[in-house]
Amino acid sequence: MQIIRFFLLLLMSVGVLSMNDPYRLTDLFKPEHYNLRILTHLNGPNQLRFEGQVKIHFHVLDQTRNITLNAKNLTIDQNRVTLSSQSGNNCIVNAELNEDKELYILHLCEVLQQTVKYELIIPFKGPLNSNDTGYYWSSFQDSLTNQTSYLAVTQFSPTFARLAFPCFDEPHLKATFRVTLGYHRNYTGFSNTPIAKCEDHETLANYIWCEHEPIFRTSTYLVAYAVHNLTRVATQSIDTVHNVTFSSWVQPKVVNEAHFLSNLAPKVLSHLEKLLEYSFPLRKVDQLAVPTHKFSAMENWGLITFKESKFVHNDREEMLESKESKSSTMAHEYAHQWFGNLVTMKWWNDLWLKEGPSTYFGYLTLDALMPDWGTGDRYFANDLATFFRQDAINSTIPISRDVQGSESILKQFSEYVYKKGSLTVRMLHKLLGDEIFYSGIRSYVKKHAYDSVVQTDLWQVMEEAVNAHSSHNKTRVSTVMDSWTLQAGYPIVSVNRNYTTASVTVNQTRFWLVDDEDHPASCWWIPLTFVTQQQANFNMTQPQFWLKCPKIDRTLELLHKPTADEWIILNPQVNTIYRVNYDDRNWRLIINTLNSAENFGGVHELNRAQLMDDLMALAWKEMQSYELAFSLLEYLPLERHYIPWKRILDVLNRHGDLLSYGNANIFRMFIRKLVASLYERCPSLESLQTTTTSIQEITLCRLAYAEACRYGLENCTDQAMGFTLETDEEQVPVDFRDIVFCTNIEFGNEMQFELMMQRFQNKTFESRKSAWATGLGCSRNFTQLQQFLDYLLQSTEATTGNYYVEAVTSALHRKYVALETSEHILQHATILNDKLNAKQIKSLVLLLVENDTIFIKEEKLQELKSLKKFKEPLELAVELRKVNQKWLTERSQEFIRVLTKYI
Ligand SMILES: *[C@@H]1O[C@H](CO)[C@@H](O)[C@H](O)[C@H]1NC(C)=O
Ligand SMILES: *[C@@H]1O[C@H](CO)[C@@H](O)[C@H](O)[C@H]1NC(C)=O
Ligand SMILES: *[C@@H]1O[C@H](CO)[C@@H](O)[C@H](O)[C@H]1NC(C)=O
Ligand SMILES: *[C@@H]1O[C@H](CO)[C@@H](O)[C@H](O)[C@H]1NC(C)=O
Ligand SMILES: *[C@@H]1O[C@H](CO)[C@@H](O)[C@H](O)[C@H]1NC(C)=O
Ligand SMILES: *[C@@H]1O[C@H](CO)[C@@H](O)[C@H](O)[C@H]1NC(C)=O
Ligand SMILES: *[C@@H]1O[C@H](CO)[C@@H](O)[C@H](O)[C@H]1NC(C)=O
Ligand SMILES: *[C@@H]1O[C@H](CO)[C@@H](O)[C@H](O)[C@H]1NC(C)=O
Ligand SMILES: [Zn+2]
């Protein structure tokens, strides 16, 4: 009861806050239809603008004498705004623009009535935006003539429709739309739906107006249009219920690189349509590769936009991993057509309701279409690792939470919400099993199509699906799931066995990286599924028991009583997001099996990764010893899978990054030896280049080579140095370029640095620049590195930020010039704050903390916090630094002592 009351309070407070949210529209207005006419001018750099008119049909739920809409950065001539109804015109007394709240308020001379339908007409104009929001411009150059072509395209999510036209810009206020676009004949105009008819512009020569078919009820953030001069890429068609026509549009010079992703889209859509048993409702989809884009891609109905670099792929120049990640982005956008577009969250506090399922179904779709890639498990494993780290610190927040104003809404779009959201959906899937989960998801889409929802709606449909399968024991889905979405953090379940009676005692506490007296008690509804050594079935994922909330411990009699020399493992495939600790004897039984049994005794690779991750985290906090943790790692020479290797190497590197001087060297020796067993199984760089290797092998060997060369394994550095930069650059296998370049710079001379920097500055190979930047960062000579870093800071190119981050990441990891590099970052904080985006700044700040190279003095800290993009990451950094310092003083010696035994 306690926890239930706690949730009610939370829910109530969310409700109350949003009612008082000064940024929210009132609930009085119900838009029904928008008629939008936009004339776009693309006549050169100083003539990038639009003018338009919106007609909104709406009614009111209560009498009112004013109308509040959203508008931002639009010029509106109040004298031309009209409001009418069948009974005549209603005069407008005055209009008020609230720039801060992004509101446009009209005061009327008469009261609006519930029974009347109104038509509001607002003419407006504005510049095409240059920062990828609202209605913005982008451009590309003809590779032969150097002529610049401009294009205009929208990015309305989450709160930017109001920059393009006045509207009721909240996701639950769905309405139908009819869009008419005016533009010069040299261009093509697109919107969500196909063109219905075109006619000449009434006055402007060579301009036309094209009216698009109406679009069904949709949120404003999903409306889209574009005027451009891109080239069409032929796209294979594929059976979908409504014979959807796909077209892709890119700038001429990348047409040949657009085929793979262009052709993937119809397959993805068709797969999802079948899986969700709800056909995609539009007749066409245009995919637009835009040179600049605020995000990676945007799922607008029927007009999906991509950052160009996420839509084109060149196998000879780009890594396989990047092809996989672009495919994953694409699958995510198409999953949104159901999760987000058809069924929309009422408000941005529940953003995870669209991002979680889209991420999860994106993975499922790639697994179905590209089974040999093995993407799903690798991506889950990566999400799990991120989640377990991020959600164990004090500043973490629930995925479902109150948001106010555009800035706080934008911040919701964080990696954390996507990943924990996806893990939450996966948990639901595994908890309920395929049959109930899919039947629940299908009814969810069907029941709420064209409507908007809160998370309770999802729980409710799932609960109905559970009840429909009466054999299943009744679980209150909402009670269970709320405990995961409405509170931050996650539990650790401690398992203690009684080896005489074969019973098991379990209890839960929240897992914190640093325990603190102030931490409030919390608990979760935790499904418990045990696997025993004799019946090592890791596919059986439905709960056998529940650890309920607020009761936090239980003694259980397992169905299959384990004998005293048999291990048990809780949480097969890490279906629910919690850590597990066992008693010492059970840990040792597990360790024995991993070290000796055929195929690791059937222990699933996600569990092998998680066992190491958990035990290292427990040892970090002194809840277990490093002796025990390292004895678990002893099995690694037998390990052939990517997931456990990737996880443990990331964990170990986080320890190693904090060490300095002698300890850092001991650590180097340790990793060199550890990774040798993995490295030896990989083909030589030369044969990796010639054989057609699978994505899985490339991924695993890339990890092996990266670690081996980073820690100086001789065979690796020799192989890398076997390529001479002057002549052999083309021969280096694409997926290993950064590693080879880095090693060559690390052990090379000044001439090589000069050469690579020249290539970076002169060559037009955009796709090689990351590898060059990473390579240059490996220099042992700071004077040289500084030249490069300064060059990046002076450059005006938009992509510079990434290269700066890549170069300093190398420098900090190699440790030769880490201190100077950290100082370079701090000294140039103001420039970086201007040039880099928030995500890049965050990675810089975290990089400083993770490498513990520099102690930022209090006054410097205050100065940095005055820089907008630094403020939040620094708060996180201060907290993480405390965590790291505690480990350095209390645990690092023990870590080194045990590790030394293994070198
Ligand atoms: C608009 O009218 C409502 C009552 O219908 C009133 O509560 C509100 O304060 C008014 N808003 C403004 C900005 O005048
Ligand atoms: C658009 O926004 C910028 C900065 O936010 C402001 O300087 C400018 O005046 C605005 N333009 C209009 C037309 O409101
Ligand atoms: C968008 O760009 C304009 C200049 O074109 C600038 O004044 C404005 O502050 C920018 N807005 C945001 C949100 O970055
Ligand atoms: C285009 O620009 C490049 C470099 O900026 C220059 O070398 C080339 O001559 C230009 N071509 C034309 C046709 O102007
Ligand atoms: C459109 O693109 C073509 C080549 O792709 C170019 O020749 C033409 O000038 C462009 N038109 C405009 C209006 O930019
Ligand atoms: C339209 O295209 C033609 C031919 O490519 C070109 O001569 C003309 O300048 C273009 N007009 C505009 C406004 O882009
Ligand atoms: C789709 O195309 C097929 C064959 O081209 C046709 O038989 C079918 O009627 C079409 N379906 C729709 C909904 O147009
Ligand atoms: C944890 O966060 C809460 C609220 O954000 C704060 O009051 C508390 O001081 C923090 N505790 C620590 C140890 O940082
Ligand atoms: Zn998304």
PDB file of C-alpha atoms in Angstrom, residues 674-876:
ATOM      1  CA  LEU A 674      43.768 -10.737 -21.302  1.00  0.00           C
ATOM      2  CA  VAL A 675      42.952  -9.559 -24.792  1.00  0.00           C
ATOM      3  CA  ALA A 676      45.633 -11.720 -26.416  1.00  0.00           C
ATOM      4  CA  SER A 677      43.362 -14.752 -26.286  1.00  0.00           C
ATOM      5  CA  LEU A 678      40.702 -12.898 -28.235  1.00  0.00           C
ATOM      6  CA  TYR A 679      43.154 -11.218 -30.568  1.00  0.00           C
ATOM      7  CA  GLU A 680      44.792 -14.504 -31.566  1.00  0.00           C
ATOM      8  CA  ARG A 681      41.557 -15.779 -33.000  1.00  0.00           C
ATOM      9  CA  CYS A 682      41.228 -12.883 -35.435  1.00  0.00           C
ATOM     10  CA  PRO A 683      42.602 -13.037 -38.971  1.00  0.00           C
ATOM     11  CA  SER A 684      45.496 -10.744 -39.858  1.00  0.00           C
ATOM     12  CA  LEU A 685      44.658  -7.251 -41.034  1.00  0.00           C
ATOM     13  CA  GLU A 686      45.619  -8.195 -44.557  1.00  0.00           C
ATOM     14  CA  SER A 687      43.268 -11.110 -44.769  1.00  0.00           C
ATOM     15  CA  LEU A 688      40.494  -9.118 -43.118  1.00  0.00           C
ATOM     16  CA  GLN A 689      40.890  -6.853 -46.061  1.00  0.00           C
ATOM     17  CA  THR A 690      40.570  -9.508 -48.721  1.00  0.00           C
ATOM     18  CA  THR A 691      38.030 -11.933 -47.312  1.00  0.00           C
ATOM     19  CA  THR A 692      34.418 -10.986 -47.203  1.00  0.00           C
ATOM     20  CA  THR A 693      33.911 -11.056 -43.506  1.00  0.00           C
ATOM     21  CA  SER A 694      30.627 -11.105 -41.638  1.00  0.00           C
ATOM     22  CA  ILE A 695      29.468  -8.138 -39.643  1.00  0.00           C
ATOM     23  CA  GLN A 696      29.726 -10.209 -36.466  1.00  0.00           C
ATOM     24  CA  GLU A 697      33.349 -11.179 -37.082  1.00  0.00           C
ATOM     25  CA  ILE A 698      34.305  -7.651 -38.072  1.00  0.00           C
ATOM     26  CA  THR A 699      32.743  -6.276 -34.905  1.00  0.00           C
ATOM     27  CA  LEU A 700      34.501  -8.763 -32.662  1.00  0.00           C
ATOM     28  CA  CYS A 701      37.881  -8.356 -34.336  1.00  0.00           C
ATOM     29  CA  ARG A 702      37.609  -4.600 -34.417  1.00  0.00           C
ATOM     30  CA  LEU A 703      37.210  -4.737 -30.650  1.00  0.00           C
ATOM     31  CA  ALA A 704      40.197  -7.078 -30.353  1.00  0.00           C
ATOM     32  CA  TYR A 705      42.441  -4.923 -32.543  1.00  0.00           C
ATOM     33  CA  ALA A 706      41.386  -1.673 -30.898  1.00  0.00           C
ATOM     34  CA  GLU A 707      42.212  -2.971 -27.424  1.00  0.00           C
ATOM     35  CA  ALA A 708      45.333  -4.830 -28.441  1.00  0.00           C
ATOM     36  CA  CYS A 709      46.853  -1.829 -30.196  1.00  0.00           C
ATOM     37  CA  ARG A 710      45.702   0.608 -27.522  1.00  0.00           C
ATOM     38  CA  TYR A 711      47.523  -1.391 -24.869  1.00  0.00           C
ATOM     39  CA  GLY A 712      50.554  -2.057 -27.031  1.00  0.00           C
ATOM     40  CA  LEU A 713      50.296  -5.744 -27.897  1.00  0.00           C
ATOM     41  CA  GLU A 714      53.306  -6.080 -30.136  1.00  0.00           C
ATOM     42  CA  ASN A 715      51.799  -8.155 -32.877  1.00  0.00           C
ATOM     43  CA  CYS A 716      49.013  -5.608 -33.240  1.00  0.00           C
ATOM     44  CA  THR A 717      51.226  -2.545 -33.362  1.00  0.00           C
ATOM     45  CA  ASP A 718      53.575  -4.335 -35.778  1.00  0.00           C
ATOM     46  CA  GLN A 719      50.722  -5.152 -38.105  1.00  0.00           C
ATOM     47  CA  ALA A 720      49.451  -1.600 -37.955  1.00  0.00           C
ATOM     48  CA  MET A 721      52.916  -0.169 -38.615  1.00  0.00           C
ATOM     49  CA  GLY A 722      53.165  -2.547 -41.566  1.00  0.00           C
ATOM     50  CA  PHE A 723      51.000  -0.068 -43.435  1.00  0.00           C
ATOM     51  CA  THR A 724      52.998   2.950 -44.538  1.00  0.00           C
ATOM     52  CA  LEU A 725      50.872   6.072 -44.312  1.00  0.00           C
ATOM     53  CA  GLU A 726      52.569   7.703 -47.292  1.00  0.00           C
ATOM     54  CA  THR A 727      51.611   4.982 -49.717  1.00  0.00           C
ATOM     55  CA  ASP A 728      49.291   2.411 -48.183  1.00  0.00           C
ATOM     56  CA  GLU A 729      46.344   4.351 -46.909  1.00  0.00           C
ATOM     57  CA  GLU A 730      44.016   2.810 -49.450  1.00  0.00           C
ATOM     58  CA  GLN A 731      45.070  -0.693 -48.429  1.00  0.00           C
ATOM     59  CA  VAL A 732      44.008  -0.376 -44.804  1.00  0.00           C
ATOM     60  CA  PRO A 733      40.716  -2.219 -44.319  1.00  0.00           C
ATOM     61  CA  VAL A 734      37.970   0.336 -43.790  1.00  0.00           C
ATOM     62  CA  ASP A 735      36.824  -0.981 -40.427  1.00  0.00           C
ATOM     63  CA  PHE A 736      40.342  -0.802 -39.000  1.00  0.00           C
ATOM     64  CA  ARG A 737      41.495   2.558 -40.319  1.00  0.00           C
ATOM     65  CA  ASP A 738      41.257   4.527 -37.091  1.00  0.00           C
ATOM     66  CA  ILE A 739      43.219   1.833 -35.261  1.00  0.00           C
ATOM     67  CA  VAL A 740      45.981   1.705 -37.867  1.00  0.00           C
ATOM     68  CA  PHE A 741      46.174   5.499 -38.154  1.00  0.00           C
ATOM     69  CA  CYS A 742      46.339   5.888 -34.392  1.00  0.00           C
ATOM     70  CA  THR A 743      49.169   3.399 -34.021  1.00  0.00           C
ATOM     71  CA  ASN A 744      51.104   4.995 -36.851  1.00  0.00           C
ATOM     72  CA  ILE A 745      50.860   8.399 -35.254  1.00  0.00           C
ATOM     73  CA  GLU A 746      51.630   7.080 -31.786  1.00  0.00           C
ATOM     74  CA  PHE A 747      54.845   5.390 -32.883  1.00  0.00           C
ATOM     75  CA  GLY A 748      55.552   7.485 -35.948  1.00  0.00           C
ATOM     76  CA  ASN A 749      57.401  10.731 -36.391  1.00  0.00           C
ATOM     77  CA  GLU A 750      56.534  14.374 -36.993  1.00  0.00           C
ATOM     78  CA  MET A 751      56.445  13.943 -40.743  1.00  0.00           C
ATOM     79  CA  GLN A 752      53.660  11.438 -40.467  1.00  0.00           C
ATOM     80  CA  PHE A 753      51.662  13.748 -38.259  1.00  0.00           C
ATOM     81  CA  GLU A 754      52.126  16.550 -40.781  1.00  0.00           C
ATOM     82  CA  LEU A 755      51.090  14.299 -43.620  1.00  0.00           C
ATOM     83  CA  MET A 756      47.920  13.132 -41.936  1.00  0.00           C
ATOM     84  CA  MET A 757      46.981  16.626 -40.867  1.00  0.00           C
ATOM     85  CA  GLN A 758      47.421  17.819 -44.445  1.00  0.00           C
ATOM     86  CA  ARG A 759      45.194  15.054 -45.671  1.00  0.00           C
ATOM     87  CA  PHE A 760      42.611  16.036 -43.103  1.00  0.00           C
ATOM     88  CA  GLN A 761      42.753  19.645 -44.252  1.00  0.00           C
ATOM     89  CA  ASN A 762      42.905  19.094 -47.984  1.00  0.00           C
ATOM     90  CA  LYS A 763      41.208  15.949 -49.046  1.00  0.00           C
ATOM     91  CA  THR A 764      37.578  15.856 -49.762  1.00  0.00           C
ATOM     92  CA  PHE A 765      37.107  12.461 -48.111  1.00  0.00           C
ATOM     93  CA  GLU A 766      34.556  13.412 -45.468  1.00  0.00           C
ATOM     94  CA  SER A 767      34.164   9.812 -44.427  1.00  0.00           C
ATOM     95  CA  ARG A 768      37.844   9.413 -43.619  1.00  0.00           C
ATOM     96  CA  LYS A 769      38.046  12.469 -41.421  1.00  0.00           C
ATOM     97  CA  SER A 770      36.901  10.690 -38.281  1.00  0.00           C
ATOM     98  CA  ALA A 771      39.631   8.099 -38.631  1.00  0.00           C
ATOM     99  CA  TRP A 772      42.218  10.833 -39.252  1.00  0.00           C
ATOM    100  CA  ALA A 773      41.035  12.856 -36.256  1.00  0.00           C
ATOM    101  CA  THR A 774      41.113   9.783 -34.032  1.00  0.00           C
ATOM    102  CA  GLY A 775      44.588   9.008 -35.364  1.00  0.00           C
ATOM    103  CA  LEU A 776      45.994  12.500 -34.851  1.00  0.00           C
ATOM    104  CA  GLY A 777      44.781  12.418 -31.248  1.00  0.00           C
ATOM    105  CA  CYS A 778      47.197   9.545 -30.551  1.00  0.00           C
ATOM    106  CA  SER A 779      50.221  11.808 -30.895  1.00  0.00           C
ATOM    107  CA  ARG A 780      52.739  11.841 -28.055  1.00  0.00           C
ATOM    108  CA  ASN A 781      53.763  15.363 -28.936  1.00  0.00           C
ATOM    109  CA  PHE A 782      51.362  17.948 -27.601  1.00  0.00           C
ATOM    110  CA  THR A 783      52.815  20.811 -29.590  1.00  0.00           C
ATOM    111  CA  GLN A 784      51.767  18.989 -32.720  1.00  0.00           C
ATOM    112  CA  LEU A 785      48.437  17.866 -31.410  1.00  0.00           C
ATOM    113  CA  GLN A 786      47.711  21.406 -30.331  1.00  0.00           C
ATOM    114  CA  GLN A 787      48.159  22.623 -33.899  1.00  0.00           C
ATOM    115  CA  PHE A 788      45.446  20.264 -34.951  1.00  0.00           C
ATOM    116  CA  LEU A 789      43.105  21.098 -32.072  1.00  0.00           C
ATOM    117  CA  ASP A 790      43.536  24.818 -32.693  1.00  0.00           C
ATOM    118  CA  TYR A 791      42.915  24.302 -36.383  1.00  0.00           C
ATOM    119  CA  LEU A 792      39.631  22.567 -35.535  1.00  0.00           C
ATOM    120  CA  LEU A 793      38.567  25.373 -33.249  1.00  0.00           C
ATOM    121  CA  GLN A 794      39.199  27.926 -35.974  1.00  0.00           C
ATOM    122  CA  SER A 795      37.454  25.980 -38.707  1.00  0.00           C
ATOM    123  CA  THR A 796      33.981  27.112 -39.656  1.00  0.00           C
ATOM    124  CA  GLU A 797      32.740  23.717 -40.778  1.00  0.00           C
ATOM    125  CA  ALA A 798      29.774  22.353 -38.908  1.00  0.00           C
ATOM    126  CA  THR A 799      31.241  18.883 -38.402  1.00  0.00           C
ATOM    127  CA  THR A 800      34.305  20.152 -36.557  1.00  0.00           C
ATOM    128  CA  GLY A 801      32.861  19.397 -33.125  1.00  0.00           C
ATOM    129  CA  ASN A 802      32.914  15.659 -33.663  1.00  0.00           C
ATOM    130  CA  TYR A 803      36.507  15.700 -34.817  1.00  0.00           C
ATOM    131  CA  TYR A 804      37.572  17.660 -31.772  1.00  0.00           C
ATOM    132  CA  VAL A 805      35.839  15.148 -29.508  1.00  0.00           C
ATOM    133  CA  GLU A 806      37.402  12.240 -31.388  1.00  0.00           C
ATOM    134  CA  ALA A 807      40.909  13.665 -31.222  1.00  0.00           C
ATOM    135  CA  VAL A 808      40.830  14.497 -27.523  1.00  0.00           C
ATOM    136  CA  THR A 809      39.280  11.116 -26.717  1.00  0.00           C
ATOM    137  CA  SER A 810      42.319   9.430 -28.258  1.00  0.00           C
ATOM    138  CA  ALA A 811      44.666  11.761 -26.434  1.00  0.00           C
ATOM    139  CA  LEU A 812      43.076  11.154 -23.049  1.00  0.00           C
ATOM    140  CA  HIS A 813      42.962   7.402 -23.544  1.00  0.00           C
ATOM    141  CA  ARG A 814      46.585   7.179 -24.597  1.00  0.00           C
ATOM    142  CA  LYS A 815      47.556   9.183 -21.522  1.00  0.00           C
ATOM    143  CA  TYR A 816      50.780  10.624 -23.031  1.00  0.00           C
ATOM    144  CA  VAL A 817      49.514  14.193 -23.216  1.00  0.00           C
ATOM    145  CA  ALA A 818      46.324  13.816 -21.220  1.00  0.00           C
ATOM    146  CA  LEU A 819      46.992  16.691 -18.861  1.00  0.00           C
ATOM    147  CA  GLU A 820      47.778  19.188 -21.628  1.00  0.00           C
ATOM    148  CA  THR A 821      44.750  18.031 -23.578  1.00  0.00           C
ATOM    149  CA  SER A 822      42.454  18.471 -20.585  1.00  0.00           C
ATOM    150  CA  GLU A 823      43.809  21.957 -20.144  1.00  0.00           C
ATOM    151  CA  HIS A 824      43.200  22.700 -23.789  1.00  0.00           C
ATOM    152  CA  ILE A 825      39.547  21.774 -23.304  1.00  0.00           C
ATOM    153  CA  LEU A 826      39.162  23.942 -20.225  1.00  0.00           C
ATOM    154  CA  GLN A 827      40.999  26.909 -21.703  1.00  0.00           C
ATOM    155  CA  HIS A 828      38.797  26.910 -24.786  1.00  0.00           C
ATOM    156  CA  ALA A 829      35.547  26.247 -22.995  1.00  0.00           C
ATOM    157  CA  THR A 830      33.925  29.424 -24.273  1.00  0.00           C
ATOM    158  CA  ILE A 831      34.700  28.668 -27.909  1.00  0.00           C
ATOM    159  CA  LEU A 832      33.659  25.062 -27.465  1.00  0.00           C
ATOM    160  CA  ASN A 833      30.407  26.195 -25.925  1.00  0.00           C
ATOM    161  CA  ASP A 834      29.699  28.140 -29.118  1.00  0.00           C
ATOM    162  CA  LYS A 835      30.910  25.608 -31.637  1.00  0.00           C
ATOM    163  CA  LEU A 836      29.886  22.257 -30.210  1.00  0.00           C
ATOM    164  CA  ASN A 837      26.411  20.941 -29.556  1.00  0.00           C
ATOM    165  CA  ALA A 838      25.171  19.967 -26.115  1.00  0.00           C
ATOM    166  CA  LYS A 839      25.821  16.283 -26.675  1.00  0.00           C
ATOM    167  CA  GLN A 840      29.414  16.900 -27.697  1.00  0.00           C
ATOM    168  CA  ILE A 841      30.030  19.127 -24.680  1.00  0.00           C
ATOM    169  CA  LYS A 842      28.618  16.448 -22.445  1.00  0.00           C
ATOM    170  CA  SER A 843      30.989  13.846 -23.842  1.00  0.00           C
ATOM    171  CA  LEU A 844      33.926  16.204 -23.323  1.00  0.00           C
ATOM    172  CA  VAL A 845      33.004  16.852 -19.719  1.00  0.00           C
ATOM    173  CA  LEU A 846      32.450  13.171 -18.986  1.00  0.00           C
ATOM    174  CA  LEU A 847      35.730  12.355 -20.693  1.00  0.00           C
ATOM    175  CA  LEU A 848      37.518  14.661 -18.254  1.00  0.00           C
ATOM    176  CA  VAL A 849      35.892  12.948 -15.281  1.00  0.00           C
ATOM    177  CA  GLU A 850      36.389   9.429 -16.567  1.00  0.00           C
ATOM    178  CA  ASN A 851      40.063  10.046 -17.064  1.00  0.00           C
ATOM    179  CA  ASP A 852      40.511  11.932 -13.842  1.00  0.00           C
ATOM    180  CA  THR A 853      43.318  13.940 -15.362  1.00  0.00           C
ATOM    181  CA  ILE A 854      42.519  17.262 -13.897  1.00  0.00           C
ATOM    182  CA  PHE A 855      40.960  18.683 -10.845  1.00  0.00           C
ATOM    183  CA  ILE A 856      38.792  21.640 -11.738  1.00  0.00           C
ATOM    184  CA  LYS A 857      39.118  24.323  -9.090  1.00  0.00           C
ATOM    185  CA  GLU A 858      35.977  25.745  -7.553  1.00  0.00           C
ATOM    186  CA  GLU A 859      36.290  29.179  -9.169  1.00  0.00           C
ATOM    187  CA  LYS A 860      36.953  27.654 -12.599  1.00  0.00           C
ATOM    188  CA  LEU A 861      33.971  25.383 -12.028  1.00  0.00           C
ATOM    189  CA  GLN A 862      31.704  28.348 -11.378  1.00  0.00           C
ATOM    190  CA  GLU A 863      33.054  30.083 -14.453  1.00  0.00           C
ATOM    191  CA  LEU A 864      32.390  27.003 -16.572  1.00  0.00           C
ATOM    192  CA  LYS A 865      28.913  26.580 -15.172  1.00  0.00           C
ATOM    193  CA  SER A 866      28.024  29.985 -16.512  1.00  0.00           C
ATOM    194  CA  LEU A 867      28.380  28.494 -19.999  1.00  0.00           C
ATOM    195  CA  LYS A 868      24.995  27.180 -20.979  1.00  0.00           C
ATOM    196  CA  LYS A 869      25.947  23.813 -22.412  1.00  0.00           C
ATOM    197  CA  PHE A 870      28.453  23.081 -19.657  1.00  0.00           C
ATOM    198  CA  LYS A 871      26.139  23.595 -16.723  1.00  0.00           C
ATOM    199  CA  GLU A 872      24.297  20.287 -16.586  1.00  0.00           C
ATOM    200  CA  PRO A 873      27.154  18.006 -17.617  1.00  0.00           C
ATOM    201  CA  LEU A 874      29.286  19.626 -14.930  1.00  0.00           C
ATOM    202  CA  GLU A 875      26.750  18.848 -12.245  1.00  0.00           C
ATOM    203  CA  LEU A 876      26.821  15.244 -13.367  1.00  0.00           C
TER     204      LEU A 876
END
